[in-house]
Coordinates of C-alpha atoms in Angstrom, one line a residue:
X5 CA 11.6 36.6 17.6
X6 CA 12.3 39.7 15.5
X7 CA 10.0 41.0 12.7
X8 CA 12.5 39.8 10.1
X9 CA 12.6 36.3 11.6
X10 CA 8.8 36.1 11.6
X11 CA 8.7 37.4 8.0
X12 CA 11.2 34.8 6.9
X13 CA 9.2 32.0 8.6
X14 CA 6.0 33.1 6.8
X15 CA 7.8 33.1 3.4
X16 CA 9.3 29.6 4.1
X17 CA 6.0 28.2 5.2
X18 CA 4.3 29.6 2.1
X19 CA 6.8 27.8 -0.1
X20 CA 6.2 24.6 1.9
X21 CA 2.5 25.0 1.3
X22 CA 3.0 25.4 -2.4
X23 CA 5.0 22.1 -2.5
X24 CA 2.6 20.1 -0.4
X25 CA -0.4 21.4 -2.5
X26 CA 1.4 20.4 -5.7
X27 CA 2.2 17.0 -4.3
X28 CA -1.4 16.4 -3.2
X29 CA -2.5 17.2 -6.8
X30 CA 0.0 14.7 -8.2
X31 CA -1.0 11.9 -5.9
X32 CA -4.7 12.5 -6.5
X33 CA -4.1 12.2 -10.2
X34 CA -2.2 9.0 -9.7
X35 CA -5.0 7.7 -7.5
X36 CA -7.5 8.4 -10.1
X37 CA -5.4 6.7 -12.8
X38 CA -4.7 3.5 -10.8
X39 CA -8.4 3.2 -9.8
X40 CA -9.2 2.8 -13.5
X41 CA -6.7 0.0 -13.8
X42 CA -8.2 -1.7 -10.7
X43 CA -11.6 -1.8 -12.3
X44 CA -10.3 -3.8 -15.3
X45 CA -8.3 -6.1 -13.0
X46 CA -11.4 -6.9 -10.9
X47 CA -13.3 -7.9 -14.0
X48 CA -10.5 -10.2 -15.2
X49 CA -10.0 -11.9 -11.8
X50 CA -13.7 -12.3 -11.4
X51 CA -13.9 -14.3 -14.6
X52 CA -10.8 -16.4 -13.8
X53 CA -12.2 -17.1 -10.4
X54 CA -15.4 -18.5 -11.9
X55 CA -13.3 -21.0 -13.8
X56 CA -11.4 -21.9 -10.6
X57 CA -14.6 -22.4 -8.6
X58 CA -15.9 -24.8 -11.3
X59 CA -12.6 -26.8 -10.9
X60 CA -13.0 -26.8 -7.2
X61 CA -16.6 -28.1 -7.5
X62 CA -15.3 -31.0 -9.7
X63 CA -12.5 -31.7 -7.2
X64 CA -9.8 -31.2 -9.9
X65 CA -7.9 -29.0 -7.5
X66 CA -7.6 -31.7 -4.9
X67 CA -5.4 -33.8 -7.3
X68 CA -3.5 -30.7 -8.4
X69 CA -2.5 -29.7 -4.8
X70 CA -1.6 -33.2 -3.7
X71 CA 0.7 -33.7 -6.6
X72 CA 2.5 -30.3 -6.4
X73 CA 3.5 -30.2 -2.7
X74 CA 5.4 -33.4 -2.1
X75 CA 8.7 -31.6 -1.3
X76 CA 7.6 -28.8 0.9
X77 CA 9.6 -27.8 4.0
X78 CA 6.4 -26.7 5.7
X79 CA 7.4 -23.1 6.3
X80 CA 4.9 -20.2 6.0
X81 CA 5.9 -17.2 3.8
X82 CA 4.6 -13.7 4.4
X83 CA 4.7 -11.3 1.5
X84 CA 4.7 -7.8 3.1
X85 CA 3.9 -4.9 0.7
X86 CA 5.1 -1.4 1.7
X87 CA 6.2 1.7 -0.2
X88 CA 9.7 2.6 -1.2
X89 CA 9.3 6.2 -0.1
X90 CA 8.2 8.4 2.7
X91 CA 5.5 11.1 2.9
X92 CA 2.7 8.6 2.9
X93 CA 1.3 9.2 6.3
X94 CA 0.9 6.1 8.5
X95 CA 0.7 3.8 5.5
X96 CA 3.9 1.8 6.1
X97 CA 3.6 1.7 9.9
X98 CA 0.1 0.4 9.7
X99 CA 1.1 -2.4 7.3
X100 CA 4.1 -3.4 9.3
X101 CA 2.2 -3.4 12.6
X102 CA -0.6 -5.4 11.1
X103 CA 1.8 -7.9 9.6
X104 CA 3.7 -8.3 12.8
X105 CA 0.5 -9.0 14.8
X106 CA -0.7 -11.5 12.2
X107 CA 2.6 -13.3 12.0
X108 CA 2.9 -13.5 15.8
X109 CA -0.6 -14.9 16.0
X110 CA -0.2 -17.6 13.3
X111 CA 3.5 -18.5 13.5
X112 CA 5.1 -17.3 16.8
X113 CA 8.2 -19.4 16.2
X114 CA 10.6 -17.5 14.0
X115 CA 12.0 -20.7 12.6
X116 CA 8.6 -21.6 11.0
X117 CA 8.3 -18.7 8.7
X118 CA 10.1 -16.4 6.2
X119 CA 9.5 -13.0 4.8
X120 CA 9.2 -11.7 1.2
X121 CA 9.3 -7.9 1.1
X122 CA 8.0 -5.8 -1.7
X123 CA 8.9 -2.2 -1.0
X124 CA 12.0 -0.7 0.7
X125 CA 10.4 0.4 3.9
X126 CA 9.3 -3.2 4.8
X127 CA 12.6 -4.7 3.6
X128 CA 14.7 -2.3 5.6
X129 CA 12.5 -2.7 8.7
X130 CA 12.8 -6.5 8.8
X131 CA 16.5 -6.7 7.8
X132 CA 17.5 -4.3 10.5
X133 CA 15.8 -6.6 13.1
X134 CA 17.5 -9.7 11.7
X135 CA 14.4 -11.3 10.3
X136 CA 14.6 -14.0 7.7
X137 CA 14.0 -12.0 4.5
X138 CA 14.2 -14.5 1.7
X139 CA 13.3 -12.1 -1.1
X140 CA 13.0 -8.4 -1.6
X141 CA 11.9 -6.2 -4.4
X142 CA 12.2 -2.4 -4.7
X143 CA 11.0 0.1 -7.2
X144 CA 7.4 -0.9 -8.0
X145 CA 6.2 1.9 -10.3
X146 CA 3.3 4.3 -9.3
X147 CA 1.0 2.6 -11.8
X148 CA 2.3 -1.0 -11.8
X149 CA 1.7 -3.1 -14.9
X150 CA 1.3 -6.9 -14.9
X151 CA 4.5 -7.3 -16.9
X152 CA 6.4 -5.3 -14.3
X153 CA 5.0 -7.3 -11.4
X154 CA 5.5 -10.6 -13.2
X155 CA 9.1 -10.8 -12.0
X156 CA 7.8 -10.8 -8.4
X157 CA 5.0 -13.3 -9.2
X158 CA 7.4 -15.7 -11.0
X159 CA 9.9 -15.6 -8.2
X160 CA 7.3 -16.2 -5.5
X161 CA 5.6 -19.1 -7.3
X162 CA 9.0 -20.7 -8.2
X163 CA 9.9 -20.6 -4.5
X164 CA 6.6 -22.3 -3.7
X165 CA 7.0 -24.9 -6.4
X166 CA 10.5 -25.6 -5.2
X167 CA 9.2 -26.3 -1.7
X168 CA 10.9 -23.2 0.0
X169 CA 7.6 -22.7 1.7
X170 CA 4.3 -24.5 1.8
X171 CA 1.8 -21.6 2.2
X172 CA 1.8 -18.0 1.4
X173 CA 0.0 -15.0 3.0
X174 CA 0.1 -11.6 1.4
X175 CA 0.0 -8.7 3.9
X176 CA -0.9 -5.3 2.6
X177 CA -3.1 -2.2 2.9
X178 CA -6.5 -2.6 1.2
X179 CA -7.9 0.6 -0.3
X180 CA -11.5 1.4 0.8
X181 CA -11.7 5.0 -0.1
X182 CA -9.5 8.1 -0.1
X183 CA -9.7 8.5 3.7
X184 CA -9.8 4.8 4.7
X185 CA -7.6 1.8 4.2
X186 CA -7.7 -1.5 6.1
X187 CA -4.9 -4.0 6.7
X188 CA -5.3 -7.4 5.1
X189 CA -3.5 -10.7 5.3
X190 CA -4.8 -13.1 2.6
X191 CA -3.8 -16.6 1.9
X192 CA -2.7 -16.9 -1.7
X193 CA -1.1 -20.4 -1.8
X194 CA -1.8 -23.3 -1.8
X195 CA -5.0 -22.9 -3.9
X196 CA -7.6 -24.3 -1.5
X197 CA -11.1 -23.5 -0.2
X198 CA -9.7 -20.7 2.1
X199 CA -7.8 -19.1 -0.8
X200 CA -10.7 -19.3 -3.3
X201 CA -13.4 -17.9 -1.0
X202 CA -11.5 -14.9 0.4
X203 CA -9.7 -11.9 -1.0
X204 CA -10.3 -9.2 -3.5
X205 CA -11.3 -11.5 -6.3
X206 CA -14.5 -10.3 -7.7
X207 CA -18.1 -11.0 -6.6
X208 CA -18.4 -14.6 -7.7
X209 CA -19.6 -16.9 -4.9
X210 CA -19.2 -20.7 -4.8
X211 CA -22.9 -21.1 -4.3
X212 CA -23.5 -19.5 -7.7
X213 CA -21.3 -22.0 -9.6
X214 CA -22.6 -25.4 -10.5
X215 CA -20.4 -28.5 -10.2
X216 CA -20.6 -29.5 -13.9
X217 CA -17.7 -28.2 -16.0
X218 CA -16.7 -29.3 -19.5
X219 CA -12.9 -29.6 -19.8
X220 CA -11.1 -29.4 -23.1
X221 CA -8.7 -30.6 -24.3
X222 CA -8.0 -32.3 -20.9
X223 CA -8.0 -31.6 -17.2
X224 CA -4.2 -31.3 -16.9
X225 CA -4.0 -28.7 -19.7
X226 CA -6.7 -26.6 -18.1
X227 CA -5.0 -26.7 -14.7
X228 CA -1.6 -25.8 -16.2
X229 CA -3.1 -22.6 -17.7
X230 CA -5.8 -21.5 -15.2
X231 CA -4.0 -22.1 -11.9
X232 CA -0.9 -19.9 -12.7
X233 CA -3.2 -17.2 -14.1
X234 CA -5.3 -17.2 -11.0
X235 CA -2.3 -17.1 -8.6
X236 CA -0.6 -14.4 -10.6
X237 CA -3.9 -12.4 -10.6
X238 CA -4.2 -12.6 -6.8
X239 CA -0.7 -11.4 -6.1
X240 CA -0.8 -8.7 -8.8
X241 CA -4.1 -7.6 -7.5
X242 CA -2.8 -7.2 -3.9
X243 CA 0.1 -5.1 -5.2
X244 CA -2.3 -3.0 -7.3
X245 CA -4.6 -2.6 -4.3
X246 CA -1.6 -1.7 -2.0
X247 CA -0.4 1.0 -4.5
X248 CA -3.9 2.5 -4.6
X249 CA -3.9 2.7 -0.8
X250 CA -0.4 4.2 -0.9
X251 CA -1.5 7.0 -3.3
X252 CA -4.6 7.7 -1.2
X253 CA -2.5 7.8 2.0
X254 CA 0.0 10.1 0.4
X255 CA -2.7 12.4 -1.0
X256 CA -4.3 12.6 2.5
X257 CA -1.0 13.3 4.2
X258 CA -0.1 16.1 1.8
X259 CA -3.6 17.6 2.2
X260 CA -3.1 17.6 6.0
X261 CA 0.3 19.1 5.6
X262 CA -1.1 21.9 3.4
X263 CA -3.8 22.6 6.0
X264 CA -1.2 22.7 8.8
X265 CA 0.9 25.1 6.7
X266 CA -2.1 27.4 6.2
X267 CA -2.8 27.4 10.0
X268 CA 0.8 28.2 10.7
X269 CA 0.9 31.0 8.1
X270 CA -2.2 32.5 9.7
X271 CA -0.7 32.4 13.2
X272 CA 2.6 33.8 12.0
X273 CA 0.9 36.5 10.1
X274 CA -1.1 37.5 13.2
X275 CA 2.2 37.4 15.2
X276 CA 3.8 39.6 12.6
X277 CA 1.0 42.1 12.5
X278 CA 1.0 42.4 16.3
X279 CA 4.7 42.8 16.5
X280 CA 4.6 45.4 13.7
X281 CA 1.8 47.3 15.4
X282 CA 3.8 47.2 18.7
X283 CA 6.9 48.5 16.9
X284 CA 4.9 51.3 15.3
X285 CA 3.3 52.2 18.6
X286 CA 6.7 52.3 20.3
X287 CA 8.1 54.5 17.5
X288 CA 5.2 56.9 17.8
X289 CA 5.7 57.0 21.6
X290 CA 9.4 57.8 21.1
X291 CA 8.7 60.5 18.6
X292 CA 6.1 62.1 20.9
X293 CA 8.4 61.9 23.8
X294 CA 11.2 63.5 21.8
X295 CA 8.9 66.4 20.8
X296 CA 7.8 66.9 24.4
X297 CA 11.4 67.0 25.5
X298 CA 12.3 69.7 22.9
X299 CA 9.5 71.9 24.2
X300 CA 11.2 72.0 27.6

């Protein structure tokens, strides 16, 4: 490789480093912003969960579930949340691998389940493999709002109420911290003991809620308001959590890319300096040799 080639590679790598550093800063800013939204969401769902736990204690949910699932086909639905873009490290592959393992363990027969895909990477992956993708949604914003996600929630809950599937699991990447995310598969529907006592739904525990609950104006009215809110909160929370994990993964990936670019620049610079030194030494040797030849 010539000196000019090495010099061009150094300049190109420096430009790449500038881009990855800028992208890391952008993703870090988005991560900070979405974490603020997550705090408010956790408080909201924690309060709604307290109401739902009271209802569960008084067995109101038993009547609700038995009356709402008479026409179910018995299929299981898996809502898989991935990103629409690349440059997010192993984020998408981890979610898809985790979802595949969970699905294989719980419903190995492909006729017994269907897929709901939020994010282009997951949708494209499953459609290319001929999977039963009953619904897909692309273009979730970087800082999703409840109004934006409500279209997804309304569609999913309508499919459940229409008996397209009898239970729903949401598969996504749970944000732990900037360096760590864990795959999660949480049951969201129907609303039963398993659904209520698992998931990112605040710190309320069933043991802390007493069985007595005053219902006004009547039980049916409370159920019609609280249950949809709780289900919507669970699904929206999973999407919010997944987006947080996506931003963290992207920030980490860009940081690693910047570090790699710095290492490569250092190696290329060393290679350039050595080649330049060798060229100078060769030139001095040639000049010295020419001078000696002139003397004779």
